[in-house]
PDB file of C-alpha atoms in Angstrom:
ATOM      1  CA  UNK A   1      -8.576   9.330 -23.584  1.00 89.00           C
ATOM      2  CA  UNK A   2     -10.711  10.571 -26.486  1.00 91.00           C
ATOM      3  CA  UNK A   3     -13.454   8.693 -25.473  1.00 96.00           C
ATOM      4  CA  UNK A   4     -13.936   9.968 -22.527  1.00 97.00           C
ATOM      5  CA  UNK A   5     -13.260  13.584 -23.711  1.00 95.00           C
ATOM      6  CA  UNK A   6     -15.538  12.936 -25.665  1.00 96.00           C
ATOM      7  CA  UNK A   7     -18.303  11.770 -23.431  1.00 97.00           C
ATOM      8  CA  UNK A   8     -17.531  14.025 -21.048  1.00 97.00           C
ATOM      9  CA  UNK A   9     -18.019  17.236 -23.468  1.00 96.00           C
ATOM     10  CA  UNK A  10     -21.392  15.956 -24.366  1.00 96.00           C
ATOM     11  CA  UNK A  11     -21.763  16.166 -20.628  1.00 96.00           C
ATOM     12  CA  UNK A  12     -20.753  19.538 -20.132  1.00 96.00           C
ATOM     13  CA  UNK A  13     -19.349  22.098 -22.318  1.00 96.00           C
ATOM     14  CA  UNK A  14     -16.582  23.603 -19.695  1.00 97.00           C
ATOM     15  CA  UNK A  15     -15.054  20.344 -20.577  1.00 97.00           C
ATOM     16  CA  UNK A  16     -14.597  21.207 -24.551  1.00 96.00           C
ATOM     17  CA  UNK A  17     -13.821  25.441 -23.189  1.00 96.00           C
ATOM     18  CA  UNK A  18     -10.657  24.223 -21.135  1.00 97.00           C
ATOM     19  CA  UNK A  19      -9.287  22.524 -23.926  1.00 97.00           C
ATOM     20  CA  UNK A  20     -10.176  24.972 -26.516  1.00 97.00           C
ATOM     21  CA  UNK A  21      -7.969  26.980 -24.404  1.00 97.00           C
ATOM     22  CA  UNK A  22      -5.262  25.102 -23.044  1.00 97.00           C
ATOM     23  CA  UNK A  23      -5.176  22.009 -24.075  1.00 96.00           C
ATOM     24  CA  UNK A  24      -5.203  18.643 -22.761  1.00 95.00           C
ATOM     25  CA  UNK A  25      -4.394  17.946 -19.564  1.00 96.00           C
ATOM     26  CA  UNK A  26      -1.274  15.520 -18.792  1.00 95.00           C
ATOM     27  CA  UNK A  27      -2.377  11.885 -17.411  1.00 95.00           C
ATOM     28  CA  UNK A  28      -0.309  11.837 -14.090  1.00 95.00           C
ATOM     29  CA  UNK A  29       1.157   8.202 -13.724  1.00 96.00           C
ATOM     30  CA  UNK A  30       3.357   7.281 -10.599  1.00 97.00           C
ATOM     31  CA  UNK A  31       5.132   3.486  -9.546  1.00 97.00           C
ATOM     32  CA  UNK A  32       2.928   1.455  -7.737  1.00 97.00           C
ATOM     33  CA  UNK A  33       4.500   0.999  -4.154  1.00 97.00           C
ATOM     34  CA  UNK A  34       5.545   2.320  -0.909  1.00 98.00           C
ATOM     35  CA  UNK A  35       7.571   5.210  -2.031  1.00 97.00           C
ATOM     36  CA  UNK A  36       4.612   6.651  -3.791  1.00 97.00           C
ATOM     37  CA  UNK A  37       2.454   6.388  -0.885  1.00 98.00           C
ATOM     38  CA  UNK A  38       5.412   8.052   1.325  1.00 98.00           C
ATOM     39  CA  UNK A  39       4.707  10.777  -1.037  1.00 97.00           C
ATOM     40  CA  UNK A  40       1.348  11.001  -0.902  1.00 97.00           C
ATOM     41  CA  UNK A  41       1.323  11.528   2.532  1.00 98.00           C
ATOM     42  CA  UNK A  42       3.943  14.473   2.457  1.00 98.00           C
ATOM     43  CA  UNK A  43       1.607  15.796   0.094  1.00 96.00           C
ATOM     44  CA  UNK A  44      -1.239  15.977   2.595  1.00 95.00           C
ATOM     45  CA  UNK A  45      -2.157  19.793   2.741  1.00 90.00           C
ATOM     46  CA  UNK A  46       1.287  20.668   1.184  1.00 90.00           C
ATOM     47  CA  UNK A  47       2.134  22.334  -2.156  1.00 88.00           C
ATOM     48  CA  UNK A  48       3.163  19.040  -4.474  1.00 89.00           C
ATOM     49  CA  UNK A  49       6.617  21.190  -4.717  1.00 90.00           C
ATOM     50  CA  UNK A  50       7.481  21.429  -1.269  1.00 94.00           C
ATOM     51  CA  UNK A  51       6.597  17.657  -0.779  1.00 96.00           C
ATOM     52  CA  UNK A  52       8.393  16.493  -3.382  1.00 96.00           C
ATOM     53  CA  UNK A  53      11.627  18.720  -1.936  1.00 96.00           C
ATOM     54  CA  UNK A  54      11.236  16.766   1.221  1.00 97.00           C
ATOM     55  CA  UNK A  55      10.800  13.357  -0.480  1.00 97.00           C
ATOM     56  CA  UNK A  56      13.808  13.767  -2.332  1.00 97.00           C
ATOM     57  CA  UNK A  57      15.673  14.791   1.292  1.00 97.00           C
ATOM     58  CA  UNK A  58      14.409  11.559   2.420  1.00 97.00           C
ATOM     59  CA  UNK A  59      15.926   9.982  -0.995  1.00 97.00           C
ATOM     60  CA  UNK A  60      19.270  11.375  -0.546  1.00 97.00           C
ATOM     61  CA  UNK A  61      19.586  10.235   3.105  1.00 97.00           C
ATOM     62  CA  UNK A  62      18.135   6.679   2.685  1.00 96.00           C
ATOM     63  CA  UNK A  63      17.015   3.911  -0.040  1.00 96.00           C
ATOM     64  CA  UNK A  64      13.477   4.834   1.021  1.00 96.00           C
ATOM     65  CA  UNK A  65      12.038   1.131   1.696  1.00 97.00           C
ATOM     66  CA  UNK A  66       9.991   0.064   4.968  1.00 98.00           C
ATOM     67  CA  UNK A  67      13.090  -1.498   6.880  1.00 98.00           C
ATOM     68  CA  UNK A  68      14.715   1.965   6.325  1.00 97.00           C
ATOM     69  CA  UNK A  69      12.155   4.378   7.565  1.00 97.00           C
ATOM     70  CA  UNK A  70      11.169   2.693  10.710  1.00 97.00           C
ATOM     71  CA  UNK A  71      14.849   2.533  11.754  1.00 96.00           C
ATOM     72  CA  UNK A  72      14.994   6.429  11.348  1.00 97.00           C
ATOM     73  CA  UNK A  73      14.233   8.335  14.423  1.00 97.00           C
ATOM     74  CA  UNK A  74      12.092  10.998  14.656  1.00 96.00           C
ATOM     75  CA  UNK A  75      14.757  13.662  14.935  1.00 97.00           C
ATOM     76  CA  UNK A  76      16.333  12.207  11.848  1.00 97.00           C
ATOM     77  CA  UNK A  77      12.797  12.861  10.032  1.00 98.00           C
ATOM     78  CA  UNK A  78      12.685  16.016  11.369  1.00 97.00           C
ATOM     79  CA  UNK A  79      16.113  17.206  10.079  1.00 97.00           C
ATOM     80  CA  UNK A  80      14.916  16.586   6.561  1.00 97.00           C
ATOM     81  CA  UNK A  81      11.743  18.588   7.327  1.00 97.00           C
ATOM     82  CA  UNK A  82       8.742  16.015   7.734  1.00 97.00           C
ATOM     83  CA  UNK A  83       6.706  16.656  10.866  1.00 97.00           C
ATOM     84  CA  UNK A  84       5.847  14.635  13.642  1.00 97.00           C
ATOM     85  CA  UNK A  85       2.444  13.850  11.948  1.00 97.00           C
ATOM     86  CA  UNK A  86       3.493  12.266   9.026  1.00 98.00           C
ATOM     87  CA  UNK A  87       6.525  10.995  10.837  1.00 98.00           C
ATOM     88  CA  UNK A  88       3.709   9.228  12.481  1.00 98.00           C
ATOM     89  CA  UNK A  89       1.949   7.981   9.958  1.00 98.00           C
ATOM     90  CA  UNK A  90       4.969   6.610   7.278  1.00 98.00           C
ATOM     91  CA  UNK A  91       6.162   4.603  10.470  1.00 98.00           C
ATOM     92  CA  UNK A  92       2.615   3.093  10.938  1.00 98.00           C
ATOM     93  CA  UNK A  93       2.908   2.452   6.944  1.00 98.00           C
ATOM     94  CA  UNK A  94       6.136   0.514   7.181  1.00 98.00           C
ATOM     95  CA  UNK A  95       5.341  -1.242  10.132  1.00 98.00           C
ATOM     96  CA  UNK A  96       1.818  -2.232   8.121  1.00 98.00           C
ATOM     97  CA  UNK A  97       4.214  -3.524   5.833  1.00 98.00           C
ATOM     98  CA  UNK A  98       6.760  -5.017   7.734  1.00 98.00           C
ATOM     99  CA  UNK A  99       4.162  -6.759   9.734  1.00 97.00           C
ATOM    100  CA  UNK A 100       2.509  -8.703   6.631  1.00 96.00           C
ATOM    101  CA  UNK A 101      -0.707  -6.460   7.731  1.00 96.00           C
ATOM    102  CA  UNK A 102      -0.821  -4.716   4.594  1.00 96.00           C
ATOM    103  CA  UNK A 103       0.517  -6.157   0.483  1.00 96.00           C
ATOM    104  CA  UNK A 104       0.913  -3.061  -1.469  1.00 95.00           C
ATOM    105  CA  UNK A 105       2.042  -5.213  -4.398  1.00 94.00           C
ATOM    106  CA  UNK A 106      -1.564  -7.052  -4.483  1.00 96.00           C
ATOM    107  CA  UNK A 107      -3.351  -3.675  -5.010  1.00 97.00           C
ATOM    108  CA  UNK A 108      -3.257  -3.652  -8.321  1.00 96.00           C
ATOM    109  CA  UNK A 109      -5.651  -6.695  -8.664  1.00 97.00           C
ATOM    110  CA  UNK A 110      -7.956  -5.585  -6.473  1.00 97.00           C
ATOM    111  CA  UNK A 111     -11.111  -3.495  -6.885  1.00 96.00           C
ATOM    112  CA  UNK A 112     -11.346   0.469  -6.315  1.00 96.00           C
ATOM    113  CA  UNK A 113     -13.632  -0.168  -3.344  1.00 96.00           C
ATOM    114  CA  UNK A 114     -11.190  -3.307  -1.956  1.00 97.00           C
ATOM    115  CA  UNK A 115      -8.186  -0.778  -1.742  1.00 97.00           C
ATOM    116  CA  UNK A 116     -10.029   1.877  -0.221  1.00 97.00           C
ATOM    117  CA  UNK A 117     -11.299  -0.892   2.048  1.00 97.00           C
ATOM    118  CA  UNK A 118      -7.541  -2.107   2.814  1.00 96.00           C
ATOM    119  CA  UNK A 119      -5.773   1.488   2.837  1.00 97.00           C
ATOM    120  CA  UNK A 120      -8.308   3.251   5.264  1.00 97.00           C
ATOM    121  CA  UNK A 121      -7.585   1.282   8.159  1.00 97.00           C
ATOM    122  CA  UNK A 122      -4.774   2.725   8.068  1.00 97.00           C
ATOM    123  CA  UNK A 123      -4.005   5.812  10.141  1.00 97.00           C
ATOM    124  CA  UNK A 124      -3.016   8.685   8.223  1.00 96.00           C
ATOM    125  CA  UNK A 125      -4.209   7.652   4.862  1.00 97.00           C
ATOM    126  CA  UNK A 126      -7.603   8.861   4.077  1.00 97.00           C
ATOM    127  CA  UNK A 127      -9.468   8.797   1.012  1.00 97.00           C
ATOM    128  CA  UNK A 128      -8.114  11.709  -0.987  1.00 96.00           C
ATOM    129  CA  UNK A 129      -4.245   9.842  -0.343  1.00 97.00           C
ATOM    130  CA  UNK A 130      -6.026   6.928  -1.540  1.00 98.00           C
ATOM    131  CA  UNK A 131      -7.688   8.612  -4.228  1.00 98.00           C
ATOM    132  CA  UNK A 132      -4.727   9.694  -5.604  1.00 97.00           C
ATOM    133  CA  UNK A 133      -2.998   5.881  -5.686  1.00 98.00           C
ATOM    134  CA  UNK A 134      -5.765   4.671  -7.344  1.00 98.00           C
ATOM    135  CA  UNK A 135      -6.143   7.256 -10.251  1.00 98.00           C
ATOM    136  CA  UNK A 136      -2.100   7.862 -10.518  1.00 98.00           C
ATOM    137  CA  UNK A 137      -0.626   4.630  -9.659  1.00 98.00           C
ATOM    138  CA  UNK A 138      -3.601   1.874 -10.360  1.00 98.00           C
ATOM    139  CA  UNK A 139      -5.110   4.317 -13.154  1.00 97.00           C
ATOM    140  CA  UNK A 140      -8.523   4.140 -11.647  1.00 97.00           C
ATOM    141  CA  UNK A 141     -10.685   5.529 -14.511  1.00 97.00           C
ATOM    142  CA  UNK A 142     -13.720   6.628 -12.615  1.00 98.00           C
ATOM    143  CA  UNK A 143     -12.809   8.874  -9.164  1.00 97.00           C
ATOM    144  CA  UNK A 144     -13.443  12.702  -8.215  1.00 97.00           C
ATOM    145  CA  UNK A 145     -11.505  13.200  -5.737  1.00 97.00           C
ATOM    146  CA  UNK A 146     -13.898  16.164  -3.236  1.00 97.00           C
ATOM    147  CA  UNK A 147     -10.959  16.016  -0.968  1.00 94.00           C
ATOM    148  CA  UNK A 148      -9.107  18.305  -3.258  1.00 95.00           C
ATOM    149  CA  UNK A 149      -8.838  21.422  -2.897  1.00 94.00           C
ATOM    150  CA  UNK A 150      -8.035  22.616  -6.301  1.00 95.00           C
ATOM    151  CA  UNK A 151     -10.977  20.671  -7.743  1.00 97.00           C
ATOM    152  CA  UNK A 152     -13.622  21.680  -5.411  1.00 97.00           C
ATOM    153  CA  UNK A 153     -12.445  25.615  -6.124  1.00 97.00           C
ATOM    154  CA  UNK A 154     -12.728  24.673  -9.864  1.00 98.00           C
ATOM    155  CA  UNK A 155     -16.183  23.054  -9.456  1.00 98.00           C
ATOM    156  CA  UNK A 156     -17.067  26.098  -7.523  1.00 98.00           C
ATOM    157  CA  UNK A 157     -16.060  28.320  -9.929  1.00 97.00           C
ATOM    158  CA  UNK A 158     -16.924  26.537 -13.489  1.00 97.00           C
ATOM    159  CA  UNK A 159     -19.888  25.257 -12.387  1.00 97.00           C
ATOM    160  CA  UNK A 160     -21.171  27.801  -9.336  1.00 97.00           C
ATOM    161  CA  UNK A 161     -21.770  24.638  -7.216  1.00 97.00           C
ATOM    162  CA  UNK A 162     -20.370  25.460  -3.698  1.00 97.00           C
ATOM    163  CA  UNK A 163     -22.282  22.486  -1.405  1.00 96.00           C
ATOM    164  CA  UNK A 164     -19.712  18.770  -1.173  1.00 94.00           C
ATOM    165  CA  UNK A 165     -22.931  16.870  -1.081  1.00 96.00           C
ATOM    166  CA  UNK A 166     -24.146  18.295  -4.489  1.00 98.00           C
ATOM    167  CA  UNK A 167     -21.053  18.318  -5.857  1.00 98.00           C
ATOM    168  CA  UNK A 168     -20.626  14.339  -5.318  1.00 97.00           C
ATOM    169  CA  UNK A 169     -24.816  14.107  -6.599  1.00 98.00           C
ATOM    170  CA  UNK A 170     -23.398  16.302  -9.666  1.00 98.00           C
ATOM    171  CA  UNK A 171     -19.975  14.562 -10.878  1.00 98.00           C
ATOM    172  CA  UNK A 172     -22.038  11.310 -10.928  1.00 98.00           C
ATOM    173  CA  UNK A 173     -23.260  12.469 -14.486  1.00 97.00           C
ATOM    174  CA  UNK A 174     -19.723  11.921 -15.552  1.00 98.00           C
ATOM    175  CA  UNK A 175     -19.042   8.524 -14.412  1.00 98.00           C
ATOM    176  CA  UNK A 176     -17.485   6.054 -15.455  1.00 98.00           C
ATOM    177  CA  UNK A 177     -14.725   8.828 -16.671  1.00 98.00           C
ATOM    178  CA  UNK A 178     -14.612  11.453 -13.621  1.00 98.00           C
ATOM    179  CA  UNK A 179     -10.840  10.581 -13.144  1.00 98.00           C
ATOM    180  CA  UNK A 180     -10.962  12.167 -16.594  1.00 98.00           C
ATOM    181  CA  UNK A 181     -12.532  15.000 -15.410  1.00 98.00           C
ATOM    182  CA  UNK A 182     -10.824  15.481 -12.638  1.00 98.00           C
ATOM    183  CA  UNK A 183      -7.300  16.124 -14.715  1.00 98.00           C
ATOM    184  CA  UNK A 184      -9.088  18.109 -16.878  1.00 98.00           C
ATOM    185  CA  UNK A 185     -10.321  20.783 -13.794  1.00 98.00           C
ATOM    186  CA  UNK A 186      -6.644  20.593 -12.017  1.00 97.00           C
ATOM    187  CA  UNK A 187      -5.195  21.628 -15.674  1.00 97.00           C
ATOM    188  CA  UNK A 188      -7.655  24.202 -15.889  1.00 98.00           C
ATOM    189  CA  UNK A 189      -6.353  25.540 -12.135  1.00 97.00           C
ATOM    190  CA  UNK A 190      -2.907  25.263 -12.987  1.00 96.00           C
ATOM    191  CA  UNK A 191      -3.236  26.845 -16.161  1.00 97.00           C
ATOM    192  CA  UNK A 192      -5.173  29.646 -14.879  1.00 96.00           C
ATOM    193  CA  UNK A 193      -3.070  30.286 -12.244  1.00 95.00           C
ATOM    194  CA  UNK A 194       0.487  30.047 -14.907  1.00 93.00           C
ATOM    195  CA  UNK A 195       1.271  27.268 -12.610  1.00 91.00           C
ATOM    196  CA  UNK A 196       3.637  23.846 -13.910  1.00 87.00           C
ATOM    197  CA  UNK A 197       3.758  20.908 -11.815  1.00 86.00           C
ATOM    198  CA  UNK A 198       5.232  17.309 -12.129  1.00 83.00           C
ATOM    199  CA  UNK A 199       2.956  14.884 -10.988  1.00 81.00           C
TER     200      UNK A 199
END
């Protein structure tokens, strides 16, 4: 991790100014697997909090595996406060599953690119769920995720850079560490904002 704090301060001194004042940022790490990506998806335009309260409904109800969830109707799902949505798309994940379509075990040998490749085609995972998998549970040392909100307000603020496009011709400066950077600009929002989460 010094490394790249290191490389990334020589980048850009914001880097060196959030740590002078609060420190360094937490590395989130998750398990590989299908509960994580169950999670991932509650978290889709959610707080982390409130997803996490539903995931552990979901946990208290069931063992939270593929067979499980697609035997759960949609009423069930609703009772423990997931919408139709994402009631939607965890069936379409377990069914994936089920149906030898997708191997979320072999992920971890692939390349970034391969598991965006394999995880896209499915429907209601997009690339800031899969973002998040790769940096948390495959510890992908080189993403940004721009589908974020709370990194694209940081970038607007620290850096005065409001446009996606030059945001994404920007961050390529600090490749191959942006995941780095990217933990260091959520603890700087969290921080700010006298906000604790659990990844």
């Amino acid at each position: 991790m010094q490394e790249a704090i290191n490389y990334l301060s020589e980048k850009n001194p914001i880097f060196q100014r959030i740590i002078q004042e609060y420190g360094l940022p937490p590395i989130p790490k998750r398990p590989q697997g299908f509960e994580t990506l169950v999670l991932l998806i509650l978290e889709q335009q959610v707080s982390i909090d409130s997803a996490k309260a539903t995931f552990l409904k979901i946990k208290a109800y069931i063992v939270c595996t593929p067979e499980t969830v697609v035997s759960l109707s949609d009423e069930e799902f609703r009772a423990l406060g997931v919408s139709r949505q994402k009631t939607t798309y965890i069936k379409i994940l377990a069914s994936a599953i089920l149906n030898n379509e997708i191997n979320i075990e072999s992920l971890a040998s692939k390349s970034a690119k391969e598991v965006r490749e394999e995880l896209i085609k499915l429907k209601g995972i997009g690339n800031w769920t899969i973002d998040i998998y790769l940096m948390f549970c495959l510890q992908e040392p080189d993403l940004i995720p721009l589908g974020d909100i709370a990194v694209v307000n940081t970038i607007k603020e620290l850096l005065d850079i409001h446009d996606k496009e030059e945001m994404e011709n920007y961050t390529t400066q600090w490749s191959p560490y942006r995941s780095y950077a990217t933990y260091l600009l959520w603890h700087y929002y969290l921080k700010k904002r006298k906000r604790t989460i659990t990844y």
